[in-house]
PDB file of C-alpha atoms in Angstrom:
ATOM      1  CA  MET A1383     -19.817  -1.129   4.725  1.00  0.00           C
ATOM      2  CA  GLY A1384     -19.334  -3.182   2.563  1.00  0.00           C
ATOM      3  CA  VAL A1385     -18.574  -7.221   2.457  1.00  0.00           C
ATOM      4  CA  ASN A1386     -15.488  -8.999   2.095  1.00  0.00           C
ATOM      5  CA  THR A1387     -16.055 -12.092   0.288  1.00  0.00           C
ATOM      6  CA  VAL A1388     -12.383 -14.788   0.839  1.00  0.00           C
ATOM      7  CA  GLU A1389     -12.351 -18.013  -1.374  1.00  0.00           C
ATOM      8  CA  ARG A1390      -9.853 -20.484  -1.612  1.00  0.00           C
ATOM      9  CA  GLU A1391      -9.625 -24.389  -2.538  1.00  0.00           C
ATOM     10  CA  GLY A1392     -14.124 -24.406  -2.103  1.00  0.00           C
ATOM     11  CA  VAL A1393     -14.889 -22.720   0.511  1.00  0.00           C
ATOM     12  CA  SER A1394     -15.920 -19.154   1.310  1.00  0.00           C
ATOM     13  CA  TYR A1395     -16.220 -17.188   4.027  1.00  0.00           C
ATOM     14  CA  SER A1396     -18.157 -13.487   3.809  1.00  0.00           C
ATOM     15  CA  HIS A1397     -17.951 -10.474   6.600  1.00  0.00           C
ATOM     16  CA  PRO A1398     -18.431  -7.280   6.748  1.00  0.00           C
ATOM     17  CA  ALA A1399     -15.780  -5.030   5.770  1.00  0.00           C
ATOM     18  CA  LYS A1400     -14.573  -0.754   5.097  1.00  0.00           C
ATOM     19  CA  PHE A1401     -12.336  -2.267   2.370  1.00  0.00           C
ATOM     20  CA  VAL A1402     -11.877  -4.367  -0.304  1.00  0.00           C
ATOM     21  CA  LEU A1403      -8.591  -6.582  -0.982  1.00  0.00           C
ATOM     22  CA  VAL A1404      -7.994  -7.861  -4.600  1.00  0.00           C
ATOM     23  CA  GLY A1405      -5.048 -10.297  -4.973  1.00  0.00           C
ATOM     24  CA  THR A1406      -3.807 -12.122  -7.569  1.00  0.00           C
ATOM     25  CA  MET A1407      -1.109 -14.757  -7.605  1.00  0.00           C
ATOM     26  CA  ASN A1408      -1.124 -16.398 -11.528  1.00  0.00           C
ATOM     27  CA  PRO A1409      -0.201 -14.762 -14.409  1.00  0.00           C
ATOM     28  CA  GLU A1410      -1.371 -17.091 -16.244  1.00  0.00           C
ATOM     29  CA  GLU A1411      -5.010 -16.460 -15.435  1.00  0.00           C
ATOM     30  CA  GLY A1412      -4.254 -12.935 -16.905  1.00  0.00           C
ATOM     31  CA  ASP A1413      -4.403  -9.492 -15.915  1.00  0.00           C
ATOM     32  CA  ILE A1414      -7.224  -7.457 -14.286  1.00  0.00           C
ATOM     33  CA  ARG A1415      -8.658  -4.794 -17.033  1.00  0.00           C
ATOM     34  CA  PRO A1416      -7.160  -1.704 -16.609  1.00  0.00           C
ATOM     35  CA  GLN A1417     -10.248  -0.049 -15.814  1.00  0.00           C
ATOM     36  CA  LEU A1418     -10.609  -1.849 -12.601  1.00  0.00           C
ATOM     37  CA  VAL A1419      -6.539  -1.409 -11.969  1.00  0.00           C
ATOM     38  CA  ASP A1420      -7.505   2.528 -12.279  1.00  0.00           C
ATOM     39  CA  ARG A1421     -10.087   1.844  -9.080  1.00  0.00           C
ATOM     40  CA  PHE A1422      -7.420   0.479  -6.504  1.00  0.00           C
ATOM     41  CA  GLY A1423      -6.706   2.739  -3.843  1.00  0.00           C
ATOM     42  CA  LEU A1424      -3.035   0.853  -3.483  1.00  0.00           C
ATOM     43  CA  SER A1425      -1.005  -2.042  -5.421  1.00  0.00           C
ATOM     44  CA  VAL A1426       2.069  -3.986  -3.638  1.00  0.00           C
ATOM     45  CA  THR A1427       3.723  -6.410  -5.693  1.00  0.00           C
ATOM     46  CA  VAL A1428       4.717  -9.618  -3.938  1.00  0.00           C
ATOM     47  CA  LYS A1429       7.738 -11.439  -5.118  1.00  0.00           C
ATOM     48  CA  GLY A1430       9.850 -14.627  -4.485  1.00  0.00           C
ATOM     49  CA  GLU A1431      12.916 -13.696  -1.217  1.00  0.00           C
ATOM     50  CA  HIS A1432      16.244 -13.170  -3.397  1.00  0.00           C
ATOM     51  CA  GLU A1433      18.604 -12.919  -0.546  1.00  0.00           C
ATOM     52  CA  PRO A1434      19.704 -16.202   0.485  1.00  0.00           C
ATOM     53  CA  GLN A1435      19.472 -16.109   4.175  1.00  0.00           C
ATOM     54  CA  GLN A1436      16.175 -13.862   4.311  1.00  0.00           C
ATOM     55  CA  ARG A1437      14.614 -17.393   2.245  1.00  0.00           C
ATOM     56  CA  VAL A1438      16.190 -19.224   4.929  1.00  0.00           C
ATOM     57  CA  GLU A1439      14.096 -17.806   7.354  1.00  0.00           C
ATOM     58  CA  VAL A1440      11.009 -17.792   6.020  1.00  0.00           C
ATOM     59  CA  ILE A1441      11.602 -20.930   4.790  1.00  0.00           C
ATOM     60  CA  LYS A1442      12.430 -21.710   9.209  1.00  0.00           C
ATOM     61  CA  ARG A1443       9.305 -20.346   9.945  1.00  0.00           C
ATOM     62  CA  ARG A1444       6.356 -21.925   7.678  1.00  0.00           C
ATOM     63  CA  LEU A1445       8.034 -25.143   9.132  1.00  0.00           C
ATOM     64  CA  ALA A1446       7.571 -24.035  12.479  1.00  0.00           C
ATOM     65  CA  TYR A1447       3.962 -22.864  11.840  1.00  0.00           C
ATOM     66  CA  GLU A1448       2.937 -26.221  10.182  1.00  0.00           C
ATOM     67  CA  GLN A1449       5.092 -28.197  13.148  1.00  0.00           C
ATOM     68  CA  ASP A1450       3.040 -26.134  15.745  1.00  0.00           C
ATOM     69  CA  PRO A1451       0.206 -23.101  14.553  1.00  0.00           C
ATOM     70  CA  GLU A1452      -0.402 -22.459  18.074  1.00  0.00           C
ATOM     71  CA  ARG A1453       3.206 -22.020  19.658  1.00  0.00           C
ATOM     72  CA  PHE A1454       4.222 -20.255  16.288  1.00  0.00           C
ATOM     73  CA  THR A1455       1.399 -18.265  16.468  1.00  0.00           C
ATOM     74  CA  VAL A1456       2.026 -17.687  20.640  1.00  0.00           C
ATOM     75  CA  GLN A1457       5.932 -16.606  19.656  1.00  0.00           C
ATOM     76  CA  TYR A1458       4.591 -13.539  17.694  1.00  0.00           C
ATOM     77  CA  GLU A1459       1.860 -12.636  19.429  1.00  0.00           C
ATOM     78  CA  ALA A1460       3.855 -10.104  22.066  1.00  0.00           C
ATOM     79  CA  GLU A1461       4.827  -8.105  18.748  1.00  0.00           C
ATOM     80  CA  GLN A1462       1.219  -8.432  17.187  1.00  0.00           C
ATOM     81  CA  GLN A1463      -0.190  -6.499  20.123  1.00  0.00           C
ATOM     82  CA  GLN A1464       2.446  -3.784  19.666  1.00  0.00           C
ATOM     83  CA  LEU A1465       1.242  -3.556  16.306  1.00  0.00           C
ATOM     84  CA  ALA A1466      -2.122  -3.481  16.774  1.00  0.00           C
ATOM     85  CA  GLY A1467      -1.932  -0.890  19.334  1.00  0.00           C
ATOM     86  CA  GLN A1468       0.514   1.359  16.625  1.00  0.00           C
ATOM     87  CA  ILE A1469      -3.019   0.804  14.667  1.00  0.00           C
ATOM     88  CA  THR A1470      -4.827   1.933  17.140  1.00  0.00           C
ATOM     89  CA  GLN A1471      -3.102   5.497  18.165  1.00  0.00           C
ATOM     90  CA  ALA A1472      -2.997   6.034  14.845  1.00  0.00           C
ATOM     91  CA  ARG A1473      -6.933   5.808  14.024  1.00  0.00           C
ATOM     92  CA  GLN A1474      -7.127   8.330  17.589  1.00  0.00           C
ATOM     93  CA  LEU A1475      -4.682  10.688  15.550  1.00  0.00           C
ATOM     94  CA  LEU A1476      -5.881  11.289  12.482  1.00  0.00           C
ATOM     95  CA  PRO A1477      -8.670  13.518  12.943  1.00  0.00           C
ATOM     96  CA  LYS A1478      -5.765  15.757  14.028  1.00  0.00           C
ATOM     97  CA  ILE A1479      -3.320  15.113  11.027  1.00  0.00           C
ATOM     98  CA  ASN A1480      -2.455  18.153   9.701  1.00  0.00           C
ATOM     99  CA  LEU A1481      -2.053  18.717   5.887  1.00  0.00           C
ATOM    100  CA  PRO A1482       0.286  22.082   4.587  1.00  0.00           C
ATOM    101  CA  ASP A1483      -0.918  23.455   1.072  1.00  0.00           C
ATOM    102  CA  ASP A1484       2.555  23.242   0.004  1.00  0.00           C
ATOM    103  CA  LEU A1485       2.224  18.984  -0.172  1.00  0.00           C
ATOM    104  CA  LEU A1486      -1.113  19.335  -1.658  1.00  0.00           C
ATOM    105  CA  LEU A1487       0.311  21.237  -4.548  1.00  0.00           C
ATOM    106  CA  LEU A1488       3.124  19.326  -3.863  1.00  0.00           C
ATOM    107  CA  THR A1489       1.013  16.309  -4.733  1.00  0.00           C
ATOM    108  CA  ALA A1490      -0.419  17.533  -7.690  1.00  0.00           C
ATOM    109  CA  LYS A1491       2.507  18.578 -10.014  1.00  0.00           C
ATOM    110  CA  VAL A1492       3.819  15.042  -9.321  1.00  0.00           C
ATOM    111  CA  ALA A1493       0.438  13.798 -10.802  1.00  0.00           C
ATOM    112  CA  ILE A1494       0.588  16.478 -13.678  1.00  0.00           C
ATOM    113  CA  VAL A1495       4.182  15.611 -14.575  1.00  0.00           C
ATOM    114  CA  LEU A1496       3.141  11.337 -14.278  1.00  0.00           C
ATOM    115  CA  GLU A1497      -0.180  12.540 -16.693  1.00  0.00           C
ATOM    116  CA  VAL A1498      -2.402  10.653 -14.094  1.00  0.00           C
ATOM    117  CA  ASP A1499      -5.000  10.474 -15.805  1.00  0.00           C
ATOM    118  CA  GLY A1500      -8.107  11.959 -13.291  1.00  0.00           C
ATOM    119  CA  HIS A1501      -8.318  12.765  -9.543  1.00  0.00           C
ATOM    120  CA  ARG A1502      -8.571   9.672  -8.175  1.00  0.00           C
ATOM    121  CA  ALA A1503      -4.954   9.152  -8.106  1.00  0.00           C
ATOM    122  CA  ASP A1504      -3.825  12.421  -6.391  1.00  0.00           C
ATOM    123  CA  ILE A1505      -6.724  11.604  -3.675  1.00  0.00           C
ATOM    124  CA  THR A1506      -5.204   8.404  -2.704  1.00  0.00           C
ATOM    125  CA  VAL A1507      -1.671   9.857  -2.166  1.00  0.00           C
ATOM    126  CA  ILE A1508      -2.560  12.365   0.326  1.00  0.00           C
ATOM    127  CA  LYS A1509      -5.208  10.456   2.754  1.00  0.00           C
ATOM    128  CA  THR A1510      -2.221   7.377   2.198  1.00  0.00           C
ATOM    129  CA  ALA A1511       0.401  10.110   3.066  1.00  0.00           C
ATOM    130  CA  ILE A1512      -1.690  11.074   5.817  1.00  0.00           C
ATOM    131  CA  THR A1513      -2.070   7.513   7.114  1.00  0.00           C
ATOM    132  CA  LEU A1514       1.878   7.522   7.026  1.00  0.00           C
ATOM    133  CA  ALA A1515       2.143  10.370   9.266  1.00  0.00           C
ATOM    134  CA  ALA A1516      -0.659   9.004  11.804  1.00  0.00           C
ATOM    135  CA  PHE A1517       1.057   5.642  11.560  1.00  0.00           C
ATOM    136  CA  ALA A1518       4.244   7.390  12.311  1.00  0.00           C
ATOM    137  CA  GLY A1519       2.381   8.645  15.663  1.00  0.00           C
ATOM    138  CA  ARG A1520       3.017  11.998  14.359  1.00  0.00           C
ATOM    139  CA  THR A1521       0.581  15.157  13.357  1.00  0.00           C
ATOM    140  CA  THR A1522       1.698  16.941  10.227  1.00  0.00           C
ATOM    141  CA  VAL A1523       2.215  15.002   6.772  1.00  0.00           C
ATOM    142  CA  THR A1524       5.889  15.239   5.721  1.00  0.00           C
ATOM    143  CA  PRO A1525       7.818  15.048   2.150  1.00  0.00           C
ATOM    144  CA  GLU A1526       8.832  11.907   2.976  1.00  0.00           C
ATOM    145  CA  ASP A1527       4.782  10.607   3.550  1.00  0.00           C
ATOM    146  CA  LEU A1528       4.247  11.844   0.029  1.00  0.00           C
ATOM    147  CA  ARG A1529       7.175  10.060  -1.742  1.00  0.00           C
ATOM    148  CA  GLN A1530       6.256   6.650   0.180  1.00  0.00           C
ATOM    149  CA  ALA A1531       2.351   6.890  -0.747  1.00  0.00           C
ATOM    150  CA  ALA A1532       3.755   7.462  -3.890  1.00  0.00           C
ATOM    151  CA  ARG A1533       5.481   3.542  -4.487  1.00  0.00           C
ATOM    152  CA  LEU A1534       2.511   2.775  -3.088  1.00  0.00           C
ATOM    153  CA  ALA A1535      -0.661   4.959  -5.205  1.00  0.00           C
ATOM    154  CA  LEU A1536       0.950   5.744  -8.450  1.00  0.00           C
ATOM    155  CA  PRO A1537       2.966   2.625 -10.245  1.00  0.00           C
ATOM    156  CA  HIS A1538      -0.649   0.512 -10.923  1.00  0.00           C
ATOM    157  CA  ARG A1539      -1.363   3.969 -12.790  1.00  0.00           C
ATOM    158  CA  MET A1540       1.568   4.248 -15.269  1.00  0.00           C
ATOM    159  CA  ARG A1541       0.369   1.508 -17.592  1.00  0.00           C
ATOM    160  CA  ARG A1542      -0.667   3.054 -21.029  1.00  0.00           C
ATOM    161  CA  ARG A1543      -1.572  -0.199 -22.936  1.00  0.00           C
ATOM    162  CA  PRO A1544      -3.501  -3.755 -21.278  1.00  0.00           C
ATOM    163  CA  PHE A1545      -1.599  -5.323 -19.839  1.00  0.00           C
ATOM    164  CA  GLU A1546       0.937  -3.578 -19.152  1.00  0.00           C
ATOM    165  CA  GLU A1547       3.609  -3.147 -16.755  1.00  0.00           C
ATOM    166  CA  GLY A1548       3.237  -0.019 -14.193  1.00  0.00           C
ATOM    167  CA  VAL A1549       6.339   1.982 -14.086  1.00  0.00           C
ATOM    168  CA  LEU A1550       7.217   5.390 -12.209  1.00  0.00           C
ATOM    169  CA  ASP A1551       9.219   7.782 -13.363  1.00  0.00           C
ATOM    170  CA  TRP A1552      11.030   8.747 -10.339  1.00  0.00           C
ATOM    171  CA  ASP A1553      13.558  10.682 -11.092  1.00  0.00           C
ATOM    172  CA  LYS A1554      10.419  13.017 -12.900  1.00  0.00           C
ATOM    173  CA  ILE A1555       9.591  12.507  -9.192  1.00  0.00           C
ATOM    174  CA  GLU A1556      12.335  13.796  -7.646  1.00  0.00           C
ATOM    175  CA  ALA A1557      12.972  16.475 -10.168  1.00  0.00           C
ATOM    176  CA  VAL A1558       9.385  17.677  -8.750  1.00  0.00           C
ATOM    177  CA  PHE A1559      10.147  17.098  -5.238  1.00  0.00           C
ATOM    178  CA  THR A1560      13.298  19.158  -5.711  1.00  0.00           C
ATOM    179  CA  GLU A1561      12.339  21.816  -7.285  1.00  0.00           C
ATOM    180  CA  HIS A1562       9.431  21.902  -4.283  1.00  0.00           C
ATOM    181  CA  ARG A1563      11.847  22.651  -1.438  1.00  0.00           C
ATOM    182  CA  ALA A1564      13.941  25.432  -3.635  1.00  0.00           C
TER     183      ALA A1564
END
């Protein structure tokens, strides 16, 4: 078990954690070194909303939170409890998840076609696919679980030069999936 340290605006808080989360927002401060990026299991890029109604909803929720944080929290408590329950059920289901050998082979083929270095990406895709199946309440991993896992585990590993944006060639991936179905 490790320690998670959160630092913001001069305040530092540490607590035991079984995971590490790295967040960065300011590109002007520079990118994270490529040799560290590969050690990240999953990567999600968060961008501003471009659909006007969704932006309005973000603004409304932020203002509602600032006006009355306690009331805002209560408003979403049932939804949060439902999600927490789903996570608890998924944890219990994890040891029962079946991963067909053909999906292991499919994962390896995707990594080879994309010229991914090492095996860390393959393992991360598999672990993520297993987790997605459990979260969905299923006991068998599907090709769609692998697709979703690839979207989280591979883009940041596609960089060929430092500070280059990782881009996945989805046509290559789909060709491997199509060949797998045949």
